[in-house]
Tab-separated table of C-alpha atoms in Angstrom:
chain	number	residue	atom	x	y	z
A	1	MET	CA	0.278	0.040	-0.076
A	2	THR	CA	1.294	3.560	-1.064
A	3	PRO	CA	1.842	5.616	2.067
A	4	ALA	CA	0.081	8.746	2.205
A	5	PRO	CA	2.004	12.081	1.323
A	6	ILE	CA	3.749	14.033	4.067
A	7	ILE	CA	2.089	17.406	4.536
A	8	VAL	CA	4.036	20.382	6.038
A	9	LEU	CA	2.402	23.547	7.266
A	10	GLY	CA	4.699	26.422	6.359
A	11	ILE	CA	4.751	29.940	7.971
A	12	GLU	CA	6.797	33.056	6.449
A	13	SER	CA	7.104	36.336	8.108
A	14	SER	CA	10.492	37.430	7.306
A	15	CYS	CA	9.864	40.774	5.769
A	16	ASP	CA	6.607	42.348	4.821
A	17	GLU	CA	4.596	39.643	3.517
A	18	THR	CA	2.498	37.243	6.181
A	19	ALA	CA	2.140	33.894	4.566
A	20	ALA	CA	0.928	30.548	5.454
A	21	ALA	CA	0.758	27.325	2.990
A	22	LEU	CA	0.084	23.493	3.037
A	23	VAL	CA	2.456	21.595	0.962
A	24	ASP	CA	2.958	17.773	0.687
A	25	SER	CA	5.591	15.364	-0.492
A	26	ASP	CA	3.869	14.920	-3.991
A	27	ARG	CA	4.913	18.760	-4.685
A	28	ARG	CA	1.367	19.877	-4.407
A	29	ILE	CA	0.537	23.013	-2.929
A	30	LEU	CA	-2.650	22.086	-1.028
A	31	ALA	CA	-3.441	25.467	-0.175
A	32	GLN	CA	-1.657	28.952	0.277
A	33	ALA	CA	-2.420	32.630	1.470
A	34	ILE	CA	-0.523	35.734	1.475
A	35	ALA	CA	-1.295	39.094	3.056
A	36	SER	CA	0.469	41.968	1.317
A	37	GLN	CA	1.546	45.060	3.596
A	38	GLU	CA	1.991	47.167	0.408
A	39	ALA	CA	-0.580	49.955	1.688
A	40	GLU	CA	1.007	50.087	5.218
A	41	HIS	CA	4.498	50.737	4.032
A	42	ALA	CA	3.565	52.807	0.959
A	43	PRO	CA	3.804	56.196	2.705
A	44	TYR	CA	7.362	55.821	3.972
A	45	GLY	CA	8.790	54.483	0.411
A	46	GLY	CA	10.272	50.994	2.395
A	47	VAL	CA	9.282	48.588	4.918
A	48	VAL	CA	9.090	50.034	8.306
A	49	PRO	CA	10.341	46.892	11.150
A	50	GLU	CA	7.788	47.758	13.655
A	51	ILE	CA	4.647	48.180	11.524
A	52	ALA	CA	5.636	44.765	9.461
A	53	ALA	CA	5.683	42.986	12.926
A	54	ARG	CA	2.541	44.343	14.145
A	55	ALA	CA	1.040	43.395	10.663
A	56	HIS	CA	2.202	39.445	11.149
A	57	VAL	CA	0.879	39.357	14.624
A	58	GLU	CA	-2.875	40.593	13.647
A	59	ARG	CA	-2.828	38.715	10.116
A	60	LEU	CA	-1.112	35.199	10.692
A	61	PRO	CA	-3.672	33.535	12.895
A	62	GLY	CA	-6.283	34.226	10.232
A	63	LEU	CA	-4.365	33.015	7.301
A	64	ILE	CA	-3.111	29.712	9.068
A	65	ALA	CA	-7.111	29.085	9.778
A	66	GLN	CA	-7.716	29.758	5.999
A	67	VAL	CA	-5.430	27.586	4.507
A	68	LEU	CA	-6.363	24.667	6.679
A	69	ASP	CA	-9.974	25.129	5.948
A	70	GLU	CA	-9.186	25.693	2.115
A	71	ALA	CA	-7.238	22.403	1.982
A	72	GLN	CA	-9.760	20.579	4.312
A	73	VAL	CA	-7.317	19.301	6.643
A	74	THR	CA	-6.666	20.043	10.437
A	75	LEU	CA	-3.557	20.414	12.349
A	76	ASP	CA	-3.650	16.634	13.212
A	77	ASP	CA	-3.400	15.818	9.579
A	78	CYS	CA	-0.116	17.626	9.142
A	79	ASP	CA	3.224	15.985	9.776
A	80	ALA	CA	5.374	18.957	10.481
A	81	ILE	CA	5.097	22.741	11.046
A	82	ALA	CA	7.837	24.922	9.299
A	83	ALA	CA	8.843	28.650	9.867
A	84	THR	CA	11.151	31.007	8.613
A	85	ALA	CA	13.725	31.385	11.504
A	86	GLY	CA	15.925	33.886	9.611
A	87	PRO	CA	17.342	35.752	8.109
A	88	GLY	CA	15.247	38.714	7.972
A	89	LEU	CA	13.578	41.595	10.063
A	90	ILE	CA	13.898	40.151	13.785
A	91	GLY	CA	10.619	41.142	14.982
A	92	GLY	CA	8.782	39.706	12.041
A	93	VAL	CA	10.848	36.549	12.190
A	94	MET	CA	10.116	35.985	15.845
A	95	VAL	CA	6.168	36.424	15.199
A	96	GLY	CA	6.150	33.392	12.577
A	97	LEU	CA	8.790	31.239	14.660
A	98	VAL	CA	6.901	31.821	17.910
A	99	THR	CA	3.714	30.943	16.348
A	100	ALA	CA	5.159	27.689	15.001
A	101	LYS	CA	6.437	26.894	18.284
A	102	ALA	CA	3.378	27.287	20.100
A	103	MET	CA	1.329	25.349	17.404
A	104	ALA	CA	4.165	22.440	17.410
A	105	MET	CA	4.073	21.990	21.118
A	106	ALA	CA	0.313	22.017	21.419
A	107	SER	CA	-0.085	19.672	18.702
A	108	ASP	CA	2.900	17.490	19.461
A	109	LYS	CA	4.371	17.861	15.762
A	110	PRO	CA	8.129	18.622	14.588
A	111	LEU	CA	8.970	22.218	14.269
A	112	LEU	CA	11.175	22.853	11.376
A	113	ALA	CA	13.276	26.066	11.733
A	114	ILE	CA	13.962	27.094	8.091
A	115	ASN	CA	16.505	29.331	6.410
A	116	HIS	CA	14.317	31.864	4.364
A	117	LEU	CA	17.337	31.891	1.776
A	118	GLU	CA	17.207	27.876	1.735
A	119	GLY	CA	13.263	28.251	1.014
A	120	HIS	CA	14.120	30.248	-2.173
A	121	ALA	CA	16.894	28.174	-3.013
A	122	LEU	CA	15.042	25.114	-3.087
A	123	SER	CA	11.790	26.366	-4.554
A	124	PRO	CA	12.749	25.597	-8.023
A	125	ARG	CA	12.622	22.061	-6.902
A	126	LEU	CA	8.999	22.328	-5.776
A	127	ALA	CA	7.943	23.644	-9.128
A	128	ASP	CA	10.206	21.150	-11.435
A	129	ALA	CA	10.624	17.517	-10.369
A	130	THR	CA	13.242	17.288	-13.113
A	131	LEU	CA	15.679	19.543	-11.160
A	132	THR	CA	18.371	17.823	-9.636
A	133	PHE	CA	21.665	18.638	-7.413
A	134	PRO	CA	23.965	20.100	-7.994
A	135	TYR	CA	22.835	23.276	-9.658
A	136	ALA	CA	23.999	26.899	-10.129
A	137	LEU	CA	21.534	29.280	-8.284
A	138	LEU	CA	21.362	33.084	-8.949
A	139	LEU	CA	19.628	34.235	-5.668
A	140	VAL	CA	18.252	37.804	-6.075
A	141	SER	CA	16.028	39.828	-3.802
A	142	GLY	CA	15.592	42.941	-1.978
A	143	GLY	CA	18.230	41.961	0.841
A	144	HIS	CA	20.210	39.116	-0.989
A	145	CYS	CA	22.316	39.021	-4.073
A	146	GLN	CA	24.288	35.874	-4.594
A	147	ILE	CA	25.522	32.907	-6.746
A	148	LEU	CA	25.800	29.607	-5.199
A	149	ARG	CA	26.331	26.086	-6.134
A	150	VAL	CA	23.223	24.094	-4.543
A	151	GLU	CA	24.675	20.642	-3.824
A	152	GLY	CA	21.908	19.268	-1.506
A	153	MET	CA	19.738	19.884	1.353
A	154	GLY	CA	22.210	22.263	3.726
A	155	LYS	CA	25.027	21.813	1.104
A	156	TYR	CA	25.869	25.148	-0.291
A	157	GLN	CA	28.809	26.920	-1.951
A	158	ARG	CA	28.760	30.526	-2.261
A	159	ILE	CA	30.587	31.637	-5.290
A	160	ALA	CA	29.812	35.246	-5.293
A	161	THR	CA	27.908	37.902	-3.252
A	162	THR	CA	27.266	41.552	-3.141
A	163	ILE	CA	29.941	43.835	-1.666
A	164	ASP	CA	27.232	46.539	-0.876
A	165	ASP	CA	23.611	46.831	-2.092
A	166	ALA	CA	21.577	43.842	-3.224
A	167	LEU	CA	19.941	44.073	-6.704
A	168	GLY	CA	16.343	44.125	-5.515
A	169	GLU	CA	17.193	47.145	-3.009
A	170	ALA	CA	18.828	48.890	-6.037
A	171	PHE	CA	15.672	48.543	-7.825
A	172	ASP	CA	13.635	49.931	-5.133
A	173	LYS	CA	15.837	53.028	-4.398
A	174	THR	CA	15.834	53.761	-8.248
A	175	ALA	CA	12.229	53.512	-7.951
A	176	LYS	CA	12.236	56.014	-5.021
A	177	ILE	CA	14.452	58.221	-6.842
A	178	LEU	CA	11.879	58.397	-9.724
A	179	GLY	CA	9.105	58.862	-7.548
A	180	LEU	CA	7.499	55.370	-8.597
A	181	GLY	CA	6.299	54.305	-4.978
A	182	TYR	CA	6.655	51.090	-3.140
A	183	PRO	CA	7.142	48.267	-4.250
A	184	GLY	CA	9.713	49.811	-6.421
A	185	GLY	CA	10.803	46.645	-8.569
A	186	PRO	CA	7.768	45.985	-10.541
A	187	ALA	CA	7.232	49.982	-11.231
A	188	VAL	CA	10.917	50.136	-12.775
A	189	GLU	CA	10.212	46.966	-14.671
A	190	LYS	CA	6.968	48.572	-15.977
A	191	LEU	CA	8.176	52.069	-16.776
A	192	ALA	CA	11.331	50.577	-18.515
A	193	LEU	CA	9.048	49.134	-21.249
A	194	GLN	CA	8.496	52.784	-22.285
A	195	GLY	CA	12.233	53.823	-22.435
A	196	ASP	CA	15.512	53.334	-24.275
A	197	ALA	CA	17.965	51.303	-22.420
A	198	LYS	CA	20.870	52.995	-24.352
A	199	ALA	CA	19.851	56.405	-23.790
A	200	VAL	CA	21.677	57.280	-20.168
A	201	PRO	CA	25.307	56.355	-19.794
A	202	LEU	CA	25.600	54.355	-16.648
A	203	PRO	CA	28.313	52.463	-15.157
A	204	ARG	CA	28.339	48.551	-14.770
A	205	PRO	CA	30.227	48.170	-11.572
A	206	LEU	CA	32.715	45.389	-11.714
A	207	LEU	CA	32.368	44.607	-14.934
A	208	ARG	CA	34.941	41.921	-16.155
A	209	SER	CA	36.252	41.918	-12.739
A	210	SER	CA	38.477	38.570	-12.049
A	211	GLU	CA	35.900	38.133	-9.134
A	212	PRO	CA	32.477	37.166	-9.718
A	213	HIS	CA	31.070	39.575	-6.908
A	214	PHE	CA	28.306	42.051	-7.434
A	215	SER	CA	28.185	45.767	-6.668
A	216	PHE	CA	24.954	48.181	-7.053
A	217	ALA	CA	25.871	50.929	-5.079
A	218	GLY	CA	27.666	53.103	-7.609
A	219	LEU	CA	24.973	52.248	-10.220
A	220	LYS	CA	22.167	53.569	-7.673
A	221	SER	CA	24.281	56.546	-7.336
A	222	ALA	CA	24.661	57.271	-11.129
A	223	VAL	CA	20.807	57.028	-11.471
A	224	LEU	CA	20.612	59.643	-8.936
A	225	ARG	CA	22.992	61.790	-10.780
A	226	ALA	CA	21.460	61.062	-14.082
A	227	HIS	CA	17.943	62.047	-12.684
A	228	ASP	CA	19.082	65.218	-10.853
A	229	THR	CA	20.755	66.544	-14.263
A	230	GLY	CA	17.294	66.894	-15.594
A	231	THR	CA	18.457	65.865	-19.202
A	232	TYR	CA	16.717	62.358	-19.247
A	233	CYS	CA	13.265	61.204	-19.003
A	234	ASP	CA	12.325	58.804	-16.397
A	235	ALA	CA	11.232	55.917	-18.593
A	236	ASP	CA	14.714	56.220	-20.335
A	237	ILE	CA	16.587	56.131	-16.777
A	238	ALA	CA	14.442	53.060	-15.663
A	239	ALA	CA	15.465	51.283	-19.009
A	240	SER	CA	18.967	52.067	-18.815
A	241	PHE	CA	19.122	51.170	-15.198
A	242	GLN	CA	17.505	47.874	-15.879
A	243	GLN	CA	19.862	46.917	-19.015
A	244	ALA	CA	22.906	47.957	-16.759
A	245	ALA	CA	21.906	45.673	-14.094
A	246	ILE	CA	21.356	42.858	-16.462
A	247	ASP	CA	24.758	43.484	-18.068
A	248	CYS	CA	26.408	43.069	-14.661
A	249	ILE	CA	24.091	39.769	-13.717
A	250	GLU	CA	25.314	38.248	-17.008
A	251	ASP	CA	29.145	39.069	-16.631
A	252	ARG	CA	29.147	37.920	-12.941
A	253	LEU	CA	27.216	34.754	-13.926
A	254	ASN	CA	29.642	33.873	-16.677
A	255	LYS	CA	32.477	34.174	-14.619
A	256	ALA	CA	30.995	32.173	-11.652
A	257	LEU	CA	30.019	29.507	-14.055
A	258	ALA	CA	33.644	29.074	-15.258
A	259	GLN	CA	34.617	28.229	-11.422
A	260	MET	CA	31.577	26.098	-10.482
A	261	GLY	CA	32.297	22.946	-12.214
A	262	ASP	CA	29.682	20.513	-13.461
A	263	VAL	CA	25.890	21.622	-12.841
A	264	THR	CA	22.609	20.368	-13.971
A	265	ALA	CA	20.869	23.615	-14.712
A	266	LEU	CA	21.163	27.623	-14.218
A	267	VAL	CA	18.441	28.378	-11.653
A	268	VAL	CA	17.285	31.903	-10.632
A	269	ALA	CA	15.096	32.430	-7.529
A	270	GLY	CA	14.234	35.255	-5.245
A	271	GLY	CA	11.963	38.530	-5.830
A	272	VAL	CA	13.822	39.747	-8.702
A	273	ALA	CA	13.455	36.490	-10.443
A	274	ALA	CA	9.773	37.600	-11.241
A	275	ASN	CA	11.535	40.333	-13.678
A	276	LYS	CA	10.732	39.297	-17.169
A	277	ALA	CA	13.682	41.090	-18.786
A	278	VAL	CA	16.059	39.495	-16.160
A	279	ARG	CA	14.621	36.063	-16.865
A	280	GLY	CA	14.930	36.665	-20.495
A	281	ALA	CA	18.727	37.388	-20.337
A	282	LEU	CA	19.229	34.697	-18.099
A	283	GLU	CA	17.532	32.091	-20.543
A	284	GLY	CA	19.809	33.253	-23.278
A	285	LEU	CA	22.785	32.952	-20.870
A	286	ALA	CA	21.866	29.405	-19.991
A	287	GLN	CA	21.435	28.378	-23.698
A	288	SER	CA	24.875	29.671	-24.320
A	289	ALA	CA	26.345	27.831	-21.555
A	290	GLN	CA	24.254	24.578	-22.804
A	291	LEU	CA	22.154	24.357	-19.510
A	292	PRO	CA	18.662	23.774	-18.616
A	293	PHE	CA	17.200	27.020	-17.319
A	294	ILE	CA	14.873	27.025	-14.678
A	295	ALA	CA	12.862	29.538	-12.873
A	296	PRO	CA	10.039	29.176	-10.381
A	297	PRO	CA	6.786	30.454	-11.186
A	298	MET	CA	5.956	34.147	-10.407
A	299	GLU	CA	4.280	32.987	-7.140
A	300	LEU	CA	7.164	31.288	-6.019
A	301	CYS	CA	9.306	34.035	-6.454
A	302	THR	CA	8.515	36.510	-3.770
A	303	ASP	CA	8.523	35.734	-0.136
A	304	ASN	CA	6.076	33.020	0.502
A	305	ALA	CA	4.989	30.291	2.775
A	306	ALA	CA	4.954	27.496	0.053
A	307	MET	CA	8.710	27.307	-0.200
A	308	ILE	CA	9.275	27.247	3.336
A	309	ALA	CA	6.901	24.403	3.600
A	310	TRP	CA	8.520	22.789	0.756
A	311	ALA	CA	11.996	23.456	2.234
A	312	GLY	CA	10.950	21.672	5.519
A	313	LEU	CA	9.849	18.361	3.345
A	314	GLU	CA	13.222	18.645	1.993
A	315	LYS	CA	14.924	18.678	5.382
A	316	LEU	CA	12.534	15.642	6.629
A	317	ALA	CA	13.636	13.783	3.326
A	318	ALA	CA	17.165	14.361	4.454
A	319	GLY	CA	16.656	12.613	7.634
A	320	ALA	CA	15.875	15.455	9.942
A	321	SER	CA	13.363	14.867	12.872
A	322	GLY	CA	12.752	18.297	13.901
A	323	ASP	CA	14.277	21.323	15.532
A	324	PRO	CA	14.469	22.186	19.567
A	325	LEU	CA	11.713	24.646	20.920
A	326	ASP	CA	14.206	26.754	21.900
A	327	PHE	CA	15.599	27.394	18.501
A	328	CYS	CA	16.382	31.189	18.237
A	329	ALA	CA	15.309	33.633	15.613
A	330	ARG	CA	18.345	34.816	13.505
A	331	PRO	CA	18.657	38.106	11.786
A	332	ARG	CA	21.432	36.881	9.704
A	333	TRP	CA	21.895	33.353	8.754
A	334	PRO	CA	24.249	32.463	5.685
A	335	LEU	CA	23.994	29.404	3.652
A	336	ASP	CA	27.541	28.654	3.329
A	337	ARG	CA	29.100	29.818	6.746
A	338	ASP	CA	32.424	28.767	5.483
A	339	ALA	CA	32.469	31.189	2.801
A	340	ALA	CA	35.375	33.796	2.775
A	341	PRO	CA	34.241	37.625	3.142
A	342	ALA	CA	34.135	39.135	-0.433
A	343	ARG	CA	36.944	41.623	-0.783
A	344	GLY	CA	35.761	45.162	0.104
A	345	ALA	CA	32.375	43.828	1.607
A	346	GLY	CA	30.407	44.876	4.534
A	347	VAL	CA	28.312	43.103	6.857
A	348	LYS	CA	25.604	42.269	3.787
A	349	ALA	CA	27.971	39.905	2.522
């Protein structure tokens, strides 16, 4: 008799999205719910940690009840409870992790403390059963910009990181310069469709550097200077910024792939993976490198609980039995703890 699929309840609260999801070991998302906080943070042009944490407290219980009801399961039907334990805004991380601890204790279910970055790193395997280890991963979001060799659950080799700003952060700050509001990434992408990507001479930081690391602070500053001249229209600035970022990604990835050894695919994950222009460029790069290109569906690119539940399932499949209930929330939690600091990098690397 075929055993019933394992079901994991996932909770995500690391930044400004409150989310809950139920995923099973057959790669089925049984139910998921995400509550956006865009309206709360829009007046400030970015995420306010205290407001985010309060919103998680208010919304998370209802979202959990919603996904259980939608999937027509009870907590007793779940085999484990997975929650983001870091990295992220520590107040928000604590809300989700404490909720998961309480539910695990009350139901006598295993607690699975999940690295948020690991959720992103493994999310393509939830959507594509053909993706096998090891694969090359470009992880790009508002807080992170890394190239990793993903060798298995808990096994990551960081090849490159940003020495200053993450790419998603550069998108958001460009949007703020152009007065496009929050969230900035989708707004910049939309405006770029109306502009000329060659109109504004912007730098490509670290282009052709011997090291595959990223730097976007100088590009962001150049956008501000171009805007302040009054010479260029906003659409041209947006298009030129986006193309400069893509040129940097392609150059850095080519360098990293040369150092990485054999991999099964080129994979992208994280919020910036939802950008269609970035996806198109990466697909072309993968084709040139004779690698399959795999990206999760749009709903799994941004912060979500399905990826956290799936990472929990991967953790169980790797032999884990659960984490202690005194597991501490972590504002920083690198995937590759042995990676050497990037030359010139600050704490973000």
